[in-house]
Coordinates of C-alpha atoms in Angstrom, one line a residue:
M22 CA 0.2 0.1 0.1
I23 CA 2.9 2.3 0.5
N24 CA 3.5 4.6 -2.4
K25 CA -0.3 4.8 -3.3
A26 CA -2.1 7.7 -2.9
L27 CA -5.2 7.6 -0.5
G28 CA -8.3 9.6 -1.0
M29 CA -11.8 9.6 1.4
V30 CA -15.2 11.3 1.2
E31 CA -17.5 11.6 3.9
Y32 CA -21.5 12.1 3.1
Q33 CA -24.2 13.4 5.2
T34 CA -26.5 10.6 4.4
V35 CA -26.1 6.7 3.7
S36 CA -27.8 6.6 0.2
A37 CA -25.5 9.7 -0.7
G38 CA -22.5 8.0 0.2
I39 CA -23.2 4.5 -1.3
T40 CA -23.9 6.4 -4.9
A41 CA -20.5 8.3 -4.3
A42 CA -18.8 4.9 -3.6
D43 CA -20.4 3.1 -6.8
L44 CA -19.6 6.3 -8.9
M45 CA -15.8 6.4 -7.9
V46 CA -15.1 2.8 -8.5
K47 CA -16.8 3.1 -12.2
T48 CA -15.0 6.5 -12.7
S49 CA -11.0 5.1 -11.9
N50 CA -9.0 2.2 -11.1
I51 CA -9.3 2.3 -7.4
E52 CA -9.3 0.1 -4.5
I53 CA -12.1 0.8 -1.7
M54 CA -10.4 0.0 1.7
Q55 CA -13.5 0.9 3.5
S56 CA -16.8 2.1 2.9
S57 CA -19.5 2.1 5.6
V58 CA -21.7 4.0 7.8
V59 CA -20.2 5.9 10.9
C60 CA -22.1 7.8 13.8
P61 CA -24.3 9.6 13.4
G62 CA -25.7 8.2 10.0
K63 CA -22.9 9.3 7.8
Y64 CA -21.1 7.5 5.2
I65 CA -17.5 7.2 4.9
T66 CA -15.2 5.8 1.6
L67 CA -11.5 5.5 2.0
I68 CA -10.0 4.7 -1.4
S69 CA -6.3 3.8 -2.6
G70 CA -4.5 3.9 -6.0
E71 CA -2.6 5.9 -8.3
L72 CA -3.1 9.7 -7.5
S73 CA -4.5 10.2 -11.0
A74 CA -7.3 7.7 -10.4
I75 CA -7.8 9.0 -6.9
S76 CA -7.9 12.5 -7.9
A77 CA -10.6 11.8 -10.8
A78 CA -12.7 9.5 -8.3
I79 CA -13.0 12.0 -5.6
D80 CA -13.7 14.9 -8.3
A81 CA -16.5 12.8 -9.8
A82 CA -17.8 12.1 -6.5
K83 CA -17.8 16.1 -5.3
R84 CA -19.2 17.1 -8.5
Q85 CA -22.4 14.7 -8.8
L86 CA -23.0 14.7 -4.8
G87 CA -21.4 17.8 -3.6
D88 CA -24.4 19.2 -2.0
K89 CA -24.5 16.1 0.6
L90 CA -20.5 16.4 1.1
T91 CA -19.6 16.7 4.4
D92 CA -15.7 16.7 3.7
S93 CA -13.0 15.0 1.8
F94 CA -9.0 14.8 0.9
V95 CA -6.7 13.2 -1.6
L96 CA -3.2 12.5 -0.3
G97 CA -0.4 11.9 -2.7
N98 CA 1.9 10.5 -0.5
P99 CA 0.6 9.2 2.6
H100 CA 2.8 8.6 5.6
E101 CA 3.5 4.8 6.1
D102 CA 2.1 4.9 9.6
I103 CA -1.5 6.1 8.2
F104 CA -2.4 2.3 7.1
P105 CA -1.7 0.3 10.4
A106 CA -2.8 3.3 12.7
I107 CA -6.5 3.2 10.8
Y108 CA -6.5 -0.6 11.2
G109 CA -5.4 -0.2 14.6
G110 CA -2.4 -2.4 14.5
A111 CA 0.6 0.2 14.9
P112 CA 2.7 -1.1 17.1
V113 CA 4.3 1.1 19.5
H114 CA 7.8 -0.3 21.3
D115 CA 9.0 2.6 23.1
A116 CA 5.8 4.8 24.3
K117 CA 6.8 8.5 25.6
A118 CA 4.5 11.5 25.3
L119 CA 0.9 10.9 24.2
G120 CA -0.4 13.5 21.6
V121 CA -4.2 13.5 21.3
L122 CA -6.3 15.4 18.4
E123 CA -9.9 15.1 17.9
T124 CA -11.7 16.2 14.5
F125 CA -15.2 16.8 13.2
S126 CA -14.7 14.5 10.8
A127 CA -13.0 11.3 9.6
P128 CA -11.1 12.9 6.7
A129 CA -9.8 15.6 8.5
I130 CA -8.0 13.3 11.0
I131 CA -6.3 11.2 8.4
V132 CA -5.3 14.6 6.9
A133 CA -4.1 15.7 10.6
A134 CA -2.2 12.5 11.2
D135 CA -0.5 12.6 7.8
N136 CA 0.8 16.2 8.6
A137 CA 1.9 15.1 12.3
A138 CA 3.6 12.3 11.2
K139 CA 5.8 14.1 8.6
T140 CA 6.5 17.2 10.8
S141 CA 8.1 15.3 13.5
D142 CA 9.5 12.2 14.6
V143 CA 6.6 10.5 16.1
S144 CA 4.5 7.3 15.8
L145 CA 0.9 7.2 15.0
I146 CA -1.0 4.7 17.3
E147 CA -4.3 4.9 16.3
L148 CA -6.8 6.7 14.1
R149 CA -10.5 6.3 15.0
L150 CA -12.7 7.1 12.4
A151 CA -16.0 8.4 13.5
R152 CA -17.5 5.0 14.7
G153 CA -19.3 5.6 18.2
M154 CA -18.2 9.1 18.4
C155 CA -20.9 11.2 16.9
G156 CA -19.4 11.5 13.9
K157 CA -15.9 13.1 15.3
S158 CA -12.7 11.3 14.9
Y159 CA -9.5 11.3 17.0
M160 CA -6.0 10.2 16.7
L161 CA -3.1 9.2 19.2
L162 CA 0.5 9.4 18.6
T163 CA 3.6 9.2 20.5
G164 CA 7.2 10.3 20.8
D165 CA 9.4 12.9 22.7
V166 CA 7.8 15.6 24.4
A167 CA 9.0 18.0 21.6
A168 CA 8.3 16.0 18.7
V169 CA 5.0 15.5 19.9
T170 CA 4.1 18.8 20.8
A171 CA 5.6 20.2 17.2
A172 CA 3.4 17.0 15.5
I173 CA 0.1 18.3 17.3
D174 CA 0.9 22.2 16.8
S175 CA 1.0 21.4 13.0
A176 CA -1.7 19.2 12.8
K177 CA -4.0 21.7 14.6
A178 CA -3.0 24.5 12.1
K179 CA -3.6 22.1 9.2
V180 CA -7.2 21.1 10.0
G181 CA -8.0 24.4 12.2
A182 CA -7.8 26.2 9.1
E183 CA -10.5 24.4 7.8
G184 CA -12.4 24.9 10.7
L185 CA -12.8 20.9 11.8
L186 CA -10.4 20.9 14.9
L187 CA -12.3 20.1 17.8
D188 CA -9.6 19.6 20.7
S189 CA -6.0 18.2 21.5
S190 CA -3.8 17.4 24.2
V191 CA -0.2 16.6 24.8
I192 CA 0.4 14.4 27.9
P193 CA 4.4 14.4 28.8
N194 CA 4.6 11.3 30.7
P195 CA 1.0 9.4 30.9
D196 CA 0.7 6.7 33.7
K197 CA 1.6 3.0 32.9
S198 CA -2.1 2.2 33.7
L199 CA -3.4 4.9 31.0
W200 CA -0.5 3.1 28.4
A201 CA -1.7 -0.2 29.2
S202 CA -5.5 0.8 28.5
I203 CA -4.6 2.6 25.1
L204 CA -1.9 0.0 23.8

């Protein structure tokens, strides 16, 4: 999956989301990584493939169903930590400071995580995409305090400019019992 582009759309309704997923597959040679309902009845589709195919697919969905679109993105070169973090399988060998960032949409958290991972020497732990959270999403990352702070600040600036930032924190030395519950 590394070196492939990544894209996502988030729709206000299930019917628009499913229609968009079908349209994207029919428009370009892309792979659907996830296409599902998330809280509160929104619909997300995460796709991968070549950058031109991802761009064409996302553009087609936005043109045809833009009135129901909540958020979207296209990433040409996503950070390698994105994929395991989405699936909750990111190994953490040396947990240090903990960074947490929440957004109002699933696409925004992936953009924030990509930005954070490319800004500093941090490891993404998890990206929670709007399930069980009333449509909000969050990311967890770890590294040295300075690296985590820089990564969170950069991610906040990126998604905050779009009005999609909800909250964030940096915990310099989380208790071991907290790490045990997170990892």
